[in-house]
PDB file of C-alpha atoms in Angstrom:
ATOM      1  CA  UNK J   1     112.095 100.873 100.063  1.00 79.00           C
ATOM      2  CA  UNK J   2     113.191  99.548 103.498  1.00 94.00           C
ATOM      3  CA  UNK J   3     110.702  97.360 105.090  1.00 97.00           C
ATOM      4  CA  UNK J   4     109.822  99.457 107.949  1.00 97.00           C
ATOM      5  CA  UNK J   5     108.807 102.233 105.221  1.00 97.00           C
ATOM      6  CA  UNK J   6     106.544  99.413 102.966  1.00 98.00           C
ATOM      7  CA  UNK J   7     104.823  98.922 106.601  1.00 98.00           C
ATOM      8  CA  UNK J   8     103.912 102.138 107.483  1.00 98.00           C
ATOM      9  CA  UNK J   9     102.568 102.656 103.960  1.00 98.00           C
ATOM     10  CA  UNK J  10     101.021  99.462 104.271  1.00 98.00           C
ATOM     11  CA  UNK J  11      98.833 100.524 107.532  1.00 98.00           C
ATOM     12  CA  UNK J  12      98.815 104.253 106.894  1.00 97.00           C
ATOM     13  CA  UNK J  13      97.217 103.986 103.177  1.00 97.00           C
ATOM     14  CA  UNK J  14      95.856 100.833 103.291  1.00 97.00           C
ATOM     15  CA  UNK J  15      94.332 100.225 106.205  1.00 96.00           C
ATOM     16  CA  UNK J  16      93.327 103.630 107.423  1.00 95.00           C
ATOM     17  CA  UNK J  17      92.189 104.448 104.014  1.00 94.00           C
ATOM     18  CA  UNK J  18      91.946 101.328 101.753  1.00 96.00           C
ATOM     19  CA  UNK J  19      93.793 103.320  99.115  1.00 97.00           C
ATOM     20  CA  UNK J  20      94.246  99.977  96.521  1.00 97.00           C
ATOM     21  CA  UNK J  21      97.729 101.538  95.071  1.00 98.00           C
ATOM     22  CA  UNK J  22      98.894 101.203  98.653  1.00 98.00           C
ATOM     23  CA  UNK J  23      97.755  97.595  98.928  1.00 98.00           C
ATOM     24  CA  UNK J  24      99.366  96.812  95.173  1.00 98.00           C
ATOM     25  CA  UNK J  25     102.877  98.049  96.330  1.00 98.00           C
ATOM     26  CA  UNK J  26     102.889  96.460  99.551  1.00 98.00           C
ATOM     27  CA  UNK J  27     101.619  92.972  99.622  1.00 98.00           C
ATOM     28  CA  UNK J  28     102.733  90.132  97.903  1.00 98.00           C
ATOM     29  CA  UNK J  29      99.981  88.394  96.243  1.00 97.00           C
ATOM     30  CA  UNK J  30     100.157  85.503  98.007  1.00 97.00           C
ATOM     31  CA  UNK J  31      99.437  87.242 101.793  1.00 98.00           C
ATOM     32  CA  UNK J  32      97.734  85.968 104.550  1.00 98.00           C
ATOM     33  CA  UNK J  33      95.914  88.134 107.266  1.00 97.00           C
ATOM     34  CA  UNK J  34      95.040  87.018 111.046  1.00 94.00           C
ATOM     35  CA  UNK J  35      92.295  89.956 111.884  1.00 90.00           C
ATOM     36  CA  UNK J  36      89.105  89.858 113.230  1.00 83.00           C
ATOM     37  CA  UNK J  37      87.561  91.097 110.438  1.00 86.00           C
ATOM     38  CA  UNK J  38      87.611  88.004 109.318  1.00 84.00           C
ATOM     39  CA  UNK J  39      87.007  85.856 112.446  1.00 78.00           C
ATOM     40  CA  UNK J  40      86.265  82.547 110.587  1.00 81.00           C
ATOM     41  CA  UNK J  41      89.567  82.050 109.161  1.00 88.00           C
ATOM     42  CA  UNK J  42      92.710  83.535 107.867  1.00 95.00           C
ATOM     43  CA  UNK J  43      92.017  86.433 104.519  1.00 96.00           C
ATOM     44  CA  UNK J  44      93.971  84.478 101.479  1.00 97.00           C
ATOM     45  CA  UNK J  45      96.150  87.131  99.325  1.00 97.00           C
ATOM     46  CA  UNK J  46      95.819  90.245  97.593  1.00 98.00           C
ATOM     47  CA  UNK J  47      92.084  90.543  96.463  1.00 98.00           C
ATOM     48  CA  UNK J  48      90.558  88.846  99.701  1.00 97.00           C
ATOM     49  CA  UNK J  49      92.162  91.520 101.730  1.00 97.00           C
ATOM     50  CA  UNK J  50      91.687  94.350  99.368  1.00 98.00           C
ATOM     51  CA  UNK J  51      87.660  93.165  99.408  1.00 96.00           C
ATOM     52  CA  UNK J  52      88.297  93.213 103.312  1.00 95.00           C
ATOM     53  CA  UNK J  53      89.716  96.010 104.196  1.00 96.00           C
ATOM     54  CA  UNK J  54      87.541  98.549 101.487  1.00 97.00           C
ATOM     55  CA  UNK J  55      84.316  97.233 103.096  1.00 95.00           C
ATOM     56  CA  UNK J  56      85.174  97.555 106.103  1.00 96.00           C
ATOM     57  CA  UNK J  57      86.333 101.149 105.485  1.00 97.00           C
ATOM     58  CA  UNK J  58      83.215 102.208 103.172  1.00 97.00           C
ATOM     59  CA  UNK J  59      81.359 100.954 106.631  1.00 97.00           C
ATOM     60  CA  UNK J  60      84.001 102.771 109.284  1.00 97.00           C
ATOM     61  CA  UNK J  61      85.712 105.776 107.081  1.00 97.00           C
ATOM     62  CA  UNK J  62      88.595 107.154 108.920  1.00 96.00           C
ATOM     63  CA  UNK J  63      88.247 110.050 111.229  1.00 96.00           C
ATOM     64  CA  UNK J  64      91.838 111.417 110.664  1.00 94.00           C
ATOM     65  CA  UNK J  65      95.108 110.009 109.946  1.00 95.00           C
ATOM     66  CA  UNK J  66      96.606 106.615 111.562  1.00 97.00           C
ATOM     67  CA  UNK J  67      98.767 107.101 114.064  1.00 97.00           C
ATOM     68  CA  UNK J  68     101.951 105.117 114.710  1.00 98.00           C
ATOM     69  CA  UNK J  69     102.462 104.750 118.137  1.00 98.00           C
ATOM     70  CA  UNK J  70     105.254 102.253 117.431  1.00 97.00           C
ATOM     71  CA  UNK J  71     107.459 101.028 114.680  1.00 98.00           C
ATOM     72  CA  UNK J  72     110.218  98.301 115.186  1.00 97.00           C
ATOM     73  CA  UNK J  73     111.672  95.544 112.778  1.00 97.00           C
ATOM     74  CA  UNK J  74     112.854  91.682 114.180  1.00 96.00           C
ATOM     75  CA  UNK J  75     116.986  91.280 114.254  1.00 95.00           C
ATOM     76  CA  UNK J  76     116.647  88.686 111.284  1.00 94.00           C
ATOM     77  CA  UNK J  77     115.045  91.358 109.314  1.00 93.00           C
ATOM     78  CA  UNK J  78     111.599  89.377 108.280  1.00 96.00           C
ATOM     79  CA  UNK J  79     109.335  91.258 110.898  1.00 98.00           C
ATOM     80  CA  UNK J  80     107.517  94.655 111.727  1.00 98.00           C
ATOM     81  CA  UNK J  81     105.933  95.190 114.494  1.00 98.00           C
ATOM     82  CA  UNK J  82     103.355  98.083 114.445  1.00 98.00           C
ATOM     83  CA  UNK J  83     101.455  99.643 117.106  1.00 98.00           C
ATOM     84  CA  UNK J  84      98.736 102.249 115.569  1.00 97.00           C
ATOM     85  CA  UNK J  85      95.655 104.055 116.686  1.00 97.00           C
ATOM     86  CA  UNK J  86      92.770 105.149 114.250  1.00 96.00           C
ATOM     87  CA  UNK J  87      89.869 106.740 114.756  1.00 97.00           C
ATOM     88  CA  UNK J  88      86.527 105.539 112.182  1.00 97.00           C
ATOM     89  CA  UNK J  89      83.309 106.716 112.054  1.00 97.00           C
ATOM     90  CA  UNK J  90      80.609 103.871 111.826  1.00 97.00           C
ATOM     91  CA  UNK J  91      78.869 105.613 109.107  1.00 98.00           C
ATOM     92  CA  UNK J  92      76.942 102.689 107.397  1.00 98.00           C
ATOM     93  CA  UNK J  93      75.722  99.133 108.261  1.00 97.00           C
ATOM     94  CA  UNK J  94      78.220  96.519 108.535  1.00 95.00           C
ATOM     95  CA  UNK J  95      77.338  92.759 108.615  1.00 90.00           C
ATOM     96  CA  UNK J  96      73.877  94.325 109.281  1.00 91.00           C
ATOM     97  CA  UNK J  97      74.963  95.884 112.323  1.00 94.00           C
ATOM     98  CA  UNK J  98      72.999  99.875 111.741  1.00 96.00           C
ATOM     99  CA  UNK J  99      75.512 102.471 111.609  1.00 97.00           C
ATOM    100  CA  UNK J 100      75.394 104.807 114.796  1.00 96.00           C
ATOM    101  CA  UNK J 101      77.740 107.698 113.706  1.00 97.00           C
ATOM    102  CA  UNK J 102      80.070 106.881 116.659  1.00 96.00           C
ATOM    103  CA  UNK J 103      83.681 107.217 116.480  1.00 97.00           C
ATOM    104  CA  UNK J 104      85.654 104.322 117.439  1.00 96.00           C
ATOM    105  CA  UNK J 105      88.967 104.312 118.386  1.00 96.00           C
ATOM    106  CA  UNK J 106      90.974 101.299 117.018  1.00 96.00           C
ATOM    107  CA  UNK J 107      94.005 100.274 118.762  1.00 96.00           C
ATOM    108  CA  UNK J 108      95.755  97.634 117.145  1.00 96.00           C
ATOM    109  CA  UNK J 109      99.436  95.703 116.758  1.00 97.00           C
ATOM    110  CA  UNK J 110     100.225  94.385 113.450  1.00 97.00           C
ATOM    111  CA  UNK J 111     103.426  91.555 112.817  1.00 98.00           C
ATOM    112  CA  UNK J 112     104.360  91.731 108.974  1.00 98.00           C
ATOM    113  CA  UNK J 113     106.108  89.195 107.717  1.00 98.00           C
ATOM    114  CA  UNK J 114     108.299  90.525 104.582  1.00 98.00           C
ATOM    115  CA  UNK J 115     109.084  88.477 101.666  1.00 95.00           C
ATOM    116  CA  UNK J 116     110.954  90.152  98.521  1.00 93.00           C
ATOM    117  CA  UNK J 117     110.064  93.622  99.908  1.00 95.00           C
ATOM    118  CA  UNK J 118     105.768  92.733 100.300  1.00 98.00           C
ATOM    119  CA  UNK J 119     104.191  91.727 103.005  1.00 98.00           C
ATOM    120  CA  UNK J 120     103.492  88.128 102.722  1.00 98.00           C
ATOM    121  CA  UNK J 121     101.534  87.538 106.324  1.00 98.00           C
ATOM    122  CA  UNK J 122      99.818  89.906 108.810  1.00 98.00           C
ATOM    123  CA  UNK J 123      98.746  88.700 112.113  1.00 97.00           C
ATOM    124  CA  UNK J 124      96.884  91.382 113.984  1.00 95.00           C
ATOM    125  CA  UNK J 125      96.172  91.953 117.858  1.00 93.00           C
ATOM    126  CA  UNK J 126      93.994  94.514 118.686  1.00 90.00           C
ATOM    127  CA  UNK J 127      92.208  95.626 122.064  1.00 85.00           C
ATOM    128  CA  UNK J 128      88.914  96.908 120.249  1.00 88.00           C
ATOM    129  CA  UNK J 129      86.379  96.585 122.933  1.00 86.00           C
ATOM    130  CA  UNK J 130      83.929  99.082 121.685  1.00 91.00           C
ATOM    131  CA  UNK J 131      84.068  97.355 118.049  1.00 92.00           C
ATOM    132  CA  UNK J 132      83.744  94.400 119.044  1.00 89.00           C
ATOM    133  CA  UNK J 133      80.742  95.182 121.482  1.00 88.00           C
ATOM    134  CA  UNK J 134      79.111  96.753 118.522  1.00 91.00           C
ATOM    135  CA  UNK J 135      79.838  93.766 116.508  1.00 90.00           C
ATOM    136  CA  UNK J 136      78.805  91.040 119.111  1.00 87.00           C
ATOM    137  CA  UNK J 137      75.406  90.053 117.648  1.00 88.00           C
ATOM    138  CA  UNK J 138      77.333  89.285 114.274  1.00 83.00           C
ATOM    139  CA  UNK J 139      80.609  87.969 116.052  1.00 76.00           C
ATOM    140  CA  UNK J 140      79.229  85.866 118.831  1.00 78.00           C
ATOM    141  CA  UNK J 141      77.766  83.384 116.658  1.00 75.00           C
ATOM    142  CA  UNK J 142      80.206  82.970 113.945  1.00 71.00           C
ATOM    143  CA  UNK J 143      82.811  82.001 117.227  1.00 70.00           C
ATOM    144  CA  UNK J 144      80.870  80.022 119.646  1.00 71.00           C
ATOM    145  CA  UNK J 145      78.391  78.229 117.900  1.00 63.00           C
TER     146      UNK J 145
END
């Protein structure tokens, strides 16, 4: 599998849907994930981000499929850069934050780094305004203290 193709399973299966067999063929166990869902440090390999990514998803189910707005790999070979928009429904309390039934729309761009065909580091930059709005009253303090 090429690595733009572990990628887009990567953030099609796994992050719009947390689907674990996606996560087991496309990470290495050793990854490491920049993302805001975890704003007080870097998620450290293969079960942090699995625990990450399926609450967050049991909290925000997807609305309908990801949708890859771009797709491009580094000239050394090492890097994919994704651009993707999904829609999730905020249909339970998350970090204690009630559930409001809104749909948010995420958009987000994801660097893999590729090691041995798996994904071995994800740094994520997102412009998520309405998340993180909701999210505030959990987020503010856990970054400025």
């Amino acid at each position: 599998m090429d690595n733009l193709t572990i990628v887009r399973r990567f953030t099609v299966e796994f992050l719009g849907h947390a689907d674990l067999a996606a996560a087991d063929a496309t990470m290495h166990p050793d990854i490491r994930g920049i993302t805001g869902l975890k704003p007080m440090g870097p998620i450290e390999g293969i079960e942090e981000y699995k625990a990450t990514l399926t609450g967050f998803v049991d909290a925000f189910p997807a609305e309908g499929p990801v949708e890859i707005i771009d797709q491009f790999e580094s000239a050394d070979g090492t890097r994919v850069v994704t651009r993707f928009h999904s829609r999730q429904r905020h249909a339970k309390d998350y970090f204690g934050i009630p559930a409001t039934d809104r749909v948010i729309l995420f958009d987000e761009t994801h660097v893999a780094r590729l090691k041995d065909g798996k994904i071995v580091e994800n740094i994520v930059s997102a412009t998520n305004l309405e998340f993180e709005m909701l999210m505030a009253p959990v987020l503010t303090p856990m970054i400025l203290p």
